[in-house]
Amino acid sequence: EPPAFTMTNEEDSAGENSELSAKGEGEQAESVETESEETEEPQDPVKPLVAAETKRRRTNEDLEIPPPDKVSRPVIRKFPPSFPEWQNNFSKGTYDKLGIRIDNRLNLVDSIRVQLVNYVSEEDPESIGEIREVENGGLVASDYQYVYLQVKKSSARLGDKLLVFQNMGPLKQSTEFIEGGASSALTIEVQGIVSLTDIVQSQSSIPGYDLFRALVVKSVNPVGVGSQLRKGEIESVALNSQGDRSNVTAQLIGGPTSAKKQSFYPQSIAYLNRGSKDGLKPGQVLAIRSNRRSRFEGSIVKESFRPSGWLKIAKVTPHLATALVIKISEEISVGDYTGEASGVKSVSSSGTSIDDLSDQALDGFGSNSNEGSADEFGDLPTDDEGEMEEWDGLE
């Protein structure tokens, strides 16, 4: 059936709507009045008094500030006129010639250590094992790859870490001006560290050896099949000028690379033809002097007395040494000398024999020239007058 519609009068409907709206507004007003009555509570006259008393006590209380753990010093020794005078209370501290405090300046060079990834030896280092396979089937492994190796029985156990190295053969002579010592030199390459993780069964029994699965935890050169193993860590040397001064006369006979004309730079590894029997010890610092004959054939000058750089001894054998170049002022190449060179008597402009000069004066000999002067060592400290300190004060 169709819906039934009811007709209403417009006036009646309008009246009903107005009554409903008026009723709703009245109820809303009553609710607002009720809420306002509930929120309005009688104020406690004690609360303002307590707050005022607490504030007064905090204001009048004597606070003791503890002294600082470290006495602060101004960064600048002399403040400009725009700064208040009371800020310049401290006059202590070490300042350079520009007035900048340097006593707490961070020296990054002293904290740098260079790993000795190559060195020279007179005999093959003793080995306790050998790498036989790489787990992925290749010939070399890198960090966090597995290798299989054999180790002499009772020489190692699970969890031990072994040093991986390889004998690269005799040192190749790259210049004819080497005065001896290079013929017995063997170059040793350090490849990394492996950790023994598992004991494995071999296809055939290897008398006197155990077979292990090992993880390469650190590689500084590719870890290859056939490399040898021994106990030990990768040696390192500090890249700074601290160390005993040595005047031992030696000659640079080569380095890790086999280039015919080999040059050396800071952090380069260099081999010397003198060792512990000649007085060299790890940690000693030697001056480097250029050999002109190895650079220019037919030169009438044999060597220079002006230092062209500095190196630090890292490892020694009875007749050989491995060193790290720490500073240079000009090119350094195979055939250059260290120490006092040949020690030939030479007279300076002042008439003083070089052999009679002190170590400090000898280091600065020829520094008046622009080339290879001490000013090129920009990171060396200076005193308050801005002059270069002597060698013994470089530490």
XYZ file of C-alpha atoms in Angstrom:
395
model
C 0.000 0.000 0.000
C 1.253 3.531 -0.649
C 2.578 5.370 2.451
C 0.176 7.654 4.231
C 1.174 11.299 4.420
C -0.096 13.595 7.190
C -0.559 17.248 6.496
C 0.371 19.678 9.266
C -0.011 23.354 9.571
C 3.171 25.483 9.133
C 2.349 27.600 12.143
C 2.020 24.552 14.404
C 5.367 23.084 13.295
C 7.171 26.387 13.721
C 5.808 26.730 17.236
C 6.950 23.264 18.215
C 10.482 23.913 16.899
C 10.782 27.169 18.810
C 9.653 25.485 22.018
C 12.225 22.717 21.602
C 15.079 25.166 20.948
C 14.149 27.285 23.949
C 14.014 24.209 26.138
C 17.475 23.091 24.943
C 19.038 26.482 25.607
C 17.599 26.497 29.122
C 19.031 23.086 29.924
C 22.472 24.104 28.588
C 22.508 27.246 30.728
C 21.581 25.254 33.822
C 24.432 22.780 33.188
C 26.962 25.624 32.794
C 25.840 27.184 36.076
C 26.136 23.825 37.852
C 29.700 23.291 36.560
C 30.772 26.781 37.593
C 29.402 26.203 41.071
C 31.295 22.908 41.343
C 34.615 24.405 40.204
C 34.450 27.411 42.470
C 35.824 26.237 45.797
C 36.701 28.381 48.743
C 40.382 29.341 48.597
C 42.622 28.126 51.368
C 44.214 31.184 52.977
C 47.205 29.059 54.109
C 48.488 28.183 50.605
C 49.685 31.675 49.567
C 51.489 32.046 52.885
C 53.309 28.713 52.463
C 54.370 29.582 48.905
C 55.664 32.986 49.967
C 57.597 31.479 52.877
C 59.172 28.829 50.624
C 60.198 31.456 48.088
C 61.701 33.619 50.813
C 63.697 30.697 52.212
C 65.064 29.786 48.770
C 66.056 33.385 48.175
C 67.839 33.820 51.484
C 69.461 30.395 51.554
C 73.233 30.435 51.050
C 74.103 28.111 48.139
C 77.613 26.659 48.000
C 78.889 26.126 44.459
C 81.578 23.404 44.309
C 84.889 24.320 42.675
C 85.451 23.111 39.073
C 87.241 19.824 38.536
C 89.543 21.423 35.982
C 90.806 24.987 35.993
C 89.817 26.592 32.710
C 92.293 28.722 30.859
C 91.620 31.278 28.156
C 92.191 30.170 24.590
C 93.702 33.536 23.697
C 96.502 35.042 25.783
C 95.712 38.670 24.955
C 92.069 39.619 24.507
C 91.021 42.417 22.129
C 89.827 45.714 23.661
C 86.180 44.810 23.023
C 86.342 42.055 25.655
C 85.786 42.945 29.330
C 88.944 42.873 31.410
C 87.446 40.479 33.993
C 87.429 37.658 31.432
C 91.221 37.702 31.284
C 91.782 36.387 34.809
C 94.310 33.703 33.947
C 97.717 34.321 32.461
C 98.907 30.717 32.737
C 99.191 28.368 29.800
C 101.414 27.777 26.785
C 100.801 29.972 23.759
C 102.307 30.127 20.317
C 103.570 33.277 18.617
C 100.026 34.184 17.508
C 98.726 34.067 21.078
C 96.753 30.819 20.656
C 96.985 28.327 23.510
C 98.566 25.049 22.373
C 99.138 23.062 25.581
C 95.892 21.097 25.187
C 95.829 20.974 21.414
C 95.067 17.459 20.163
C 98.020 15.912 18.347
C 96.608 13.382 15.910
C 100.025 12.378 14.571
C 101.128 10.954 17.932
C 98.116 8.619 18.000
C 98.592 7.222 14.470
C 100.254 3.818 14.156
C 101.176 2.307 10.791
C 101.002 -1.458 10.365
C 104.164 -3.206 9.255
C 102.733 -5.152 6.308
C 106.179 -5.821 4.774
C 109.634 -6.235 6.252
C 113.071 -7.522 5.346
C 114.781 -10.528 6.917
C 117.981 -12.489 6.523
C 116.272 -15.872 6.814
C 112.838 -17.342 6.243
C 110.690 -17.046 9.411
C 109.838 -20.321 11.138
C 106.441 -21.667 10.065
C 104.038 -23.969 11.940
C 101.552 -24.483 9.121
C 100.257 -23.610 5.683
C 96.995 -22.546 4.039
C 95.836 -25.369 1.730
C 92.458 -24.263 0.368
C 89.984 -21.388 0.246
C 86.420 -22.443 1.051
C 84.852 -20.686 -1.944
C 87.255 -22.447 -4.306
C 89.445 -19.465 -5.188
C 93.123 -18.839 -4.628
C 92.867 -15.876 -2.239
C 90.590 -14.924 0.647
C 89.698 -11.639 2.315
C 88.039 -10.580 5.568
C 85.437 -12.975 7.037
C 86.027 -15.724 4.488
C 86.957 -19.269 5.473
C 90.104 -21.173 4.578
C 91.395 -24.676 5.288
C 94.882 -24.987 6.726
C 97.210 -27.563 8.178
C 99.095 -26.957 11.414
C 101.758 -28.996 13.157
C 100.319 -31.203 15.882
C 100.197 -29.625 19.348
C 101.157 -26.234 17.859
C 97.661 -24.712 17.963
C 94.124 -25.430 19.115
C 90.608 -24.144 18.488
C 90.254 -20.416 19.128
C 93.916 -19.605 18.506
C 94.815 -16.780 16.132
C 97.716 -17.195 13.721
C 99.658 -14.712 11.619
C 99.660 -15.326 7.858
C 102.822 -14.382 5.939
C 104.575 -15.182 2.684
C 108.246 -15.186 1.681
C 108.382 -13.073 -1.490
C 111.965 -14.062 -2.281
C 115.270 -12.147 -2.398
C 115.189 -8.374 -2.577
C 115.793 -7.194 -6.124
C 118.522 -4.600 -6.433
C 117.158 -1.576 -8.312
C 120.364 0.476 -8.492
C 124.064 -0.266 -8.875
C 125.013 2.234 -6.173
C 124.127 -0.094 -3.294
C 127.283 -0.652 -1.241
C 126.419 -4.098 0.094
C 123.959 -5.914 2.311
C 121.159 -6.384 -0.222
C 122.279 -9.807 -1.443
C 121.138 -11.609 1.741
C 117.826 -9.742 2.105
C 114.523 -11.637 1.905
C 111.275 -9.669 1.625
C 108.435 -10.931 3.829
C 104.808 -9.974 3.168
C 102.342 -10.006 6.073
C 98.874 -10.989 4.837
C 96.602 -11.080 7.873
C 95.243 -12.936 10.904
C 93.168 -16.158 10.904
C 91.225 -17.711 13.792
C 90.875 -21.500 14.096
C 87.151 -22.337 14.267
C 86.729 -26.072 13.470
C 88.672 -29.311 13.249
C 88.010 -31.094 9.955
C 88.767 -34.565 8.648
C 91.190 -34.772 5.731
C 90.873 -37.106 2.758
C 94.272 -38.591 3.467
C 96.255 -38.633 6.655
C 98.916 -35.922 6.905
C 101.616 -37.198 9.274
C 102.392 -34.716 12.027
C 99.687 -32.194 11.038
C 96.096 -31.344 12.002
C 93.585 -29.895 9.537
C 91.526 -26.866 10.603
C 88.841 -24.622 9.186
C 89.745 -21.003 9.954
C 88.155 -17.580 9.573
C 90.108 -14.641 8.170
C 89.488 -12.015 10.871
C 91.839 -9.398 9.385
C 93.592 -9.089 6.047
C 96.151 -6.421 5.146
C 97.145 -8.221 1.937
C 95.307 -10.987 0.027
C 95.470 -14.227 2.032
C 96.544 -16.799 -0.533
C 96.871 -20.553 -0.851
C 100.377 -21.645 0.092
C 100.943 -18.851 2.606
C 102.708 -19.763 5.826
C 101.469 -19.527 9.424
C 103.061 -18.647 12.733
C 101.983 -17.302 16.090
C 102.092 -13.549 16.502
C 100.361 -10.263 15.745
C 100.700 -7.638 13.039
C 103.391 -5.231 14.235
C 102.927 -1.469 14.033
C 105.049 1.643 14.497
C 104.025 5.107 15.719
C 104.025 7.826 13.072
C 105.759 10.493 15.151
C 109.246 11.871 15.667
C 109.664 10.541 19.201
C 112.616 8.218 19.671
C 116.348 8.063 20.286
C 118.477 9.831 17.713
C 120.932 7.623 15.818
C 123.794 8.620 13.511
C 124.432 5.121 12.152
C 125.464 5.324 8.515
C 123.239 3.069 6.410
C 121.853 2.981 2.892
C 118.312 2.517 1.606
C 118.418 -0.715 -0.392
C 114.751 -0.996 -1.382
C 111.163 -1.357 -0.301
C 108.069 -3.526 -0.795
C 107.676 -2.598 -4.473
C 110.114 -3.769 -7.115
C 110.109 -0.643 -9.302
C 113.436 0.183 -10.911
C 113.290 3.794 -9.696
C 111.636 3.513 -6.320
C 110.681 6.618 -4.342
C 109.581 6.874 -0.722
C 106.941 9.069 0.879
C 105.564 9.516 4.421
C 104.341 6.147 5.794
C 106.428 4.277 3.188
C 108.362 1.206 4.316
C 112.093 1.248 3.540
C 114.838 -1.363 3.968
C 118.349 -0.560 5.253
C 121.590 -2.511 4.865
C 122.559 -2.111 8.535
C 121.141 -3.901 11.584
C 121.488 -4.567 15.284
C 125.205 -5.364 15.039
C 125.740 -1.845 13.709
C 123.855 -0.250 16.604
C 120.332 0.067 15.173
C 117.366 -0.556 17.487
C 113.580 -0.346 17.014
C 112.296 3.146 17.757
C 115.433 5.031 16.721
C 115.076 8.006 14.366
C 117.581 8.676 11.574
C 118.052 11.525 9.130
C 118.020 10.728 5.395
C 120.521 12.338 3.011
C 120.238 12.187 -0.754
C 122.705 10.285 -2.938
C 123.197 12.387 -6.068
C 125.104 9.739 -7.980
C 122.060 7.428 -7.950
C 119.984 10.192 -9.567
C 122.404 11.769 -12.038
C 125.121 9.704 -13.675
C 128.473 11.414 -13.788
C 127.672 13.837 -10.957
C 130.752 15.033 -9.091
C 128.704 15.236 -5.865
C 128.445 11.976 -3.951
C 125.997 12.948 -1.221
C 124.368 15.864 0.543
C 124.700 16.744 4.205
C 121.294 18.433 4.312
C 118.537 16.097 5.646
C 115.928 15.275 3.021
C 113.690 13.412 5.461
C 113.441 11.281 8.597
C 112.711 7.623 9.193
C 112.049 5.477 12.260
C 113.413 1.960 12.758
C 110.595 -0.603 13.111
C 112.302 -4.019 12.951
C 115.921 -5.170 12.918
C 117.964 -8.274 12.182
C 121.720 -8.584 12.775
C 122.583 -6.971 9.425
C 119.317 -5.497 8.071
C 116.594 -3.137 9.259
C 113.043 -2.202 8.287
C 112.099 1.454 8.762
C 109.118 3.756 8.281
C 109.488 7.141 6.587
C 107.868 9.714 8.893
C 108.771 13.054 7.233
C 110.270 14.230 3.951
C 111.358 17.584 2.560
C 112.396 16.367 -0.886
C 112.440 13.187 -2.941
C 113.828 10.069 -1.242
C 114.885 7.118 -3.371
C 116.844 3.872 -3.241
C 120.543 4.507 -2.648
C 120.129 7.436 -0.241
C 122.072 7.460 3.019
C 121.159 7.847 6.683
C 122.992 9.253 9.683
C 126.236 11.156 9.102
C 126.693 9.583 5.685
C 130.369 8.929 4.930
C 131.562 11.240 7.723
C 133.909 13.097 5.388
C 135.397 16.248 6.903
C 133.631 19.228 5.420
C 133.968 22.881 6.391
C 130.974 25.173 6.622
C 131.004 28.930 6.033
C 131.868 29.490 9.697
C 134.944 27.294 9.413
C 133.555 24.567 11.690
C 134.032 20.949 10.688
C 130.759 19.098 10.281
C 132.128 16.201 12.309
C 132.594 18.629 15.223
C 129.025 19.929 15.118
C 126.408 18.797 17.590
C 123.484 16.660 16.487
C 121.167 19.672 16.553
C 123.496 21.809 14.479
C 124.092 18.947 12.063
C 120.355 18.540 11.518
C 120.040 22.218 10.697
C 123.088 22.345 8.437
C 122.133 23.970 5.153
C 118.723 25.032 6.466
C 119.364 28.593 5.257
C 118.515 27.485 1.754
C 114.895 27.572 0.662
C 114.885 23.991 -0.521
C 114.553 21.366 2.179
C 114.546 23.867 5.005
C 113.025 23.171 8.375
C 110.116 25.487 7.532
C 108.740 22.787 5.264
C 107.937 20.688 8.324
C 104.780 22.642 8.969
C 103.523 20.399 11.748
C 106.608 20.720 13.951
C 106.163 22.833 17.119
C 107.650 26.289 17.485
C 108.635 28.300 20.526
C 107.213 31.637 21.610
C 109.559 33.562 19.305
C 108.400 31.489 16.331
C 111.799 29.890 15.754
C 112.209 26.165 15.006
C 113.082 24.076 18.054
C 116.079 21.802 18.018
C 115.658 18.140 17.124
C 115.845 16.943 20.722
C 112.826 19.052 21.572
C 110.537 17.656 18.885
C 109.013 15.144 21.279
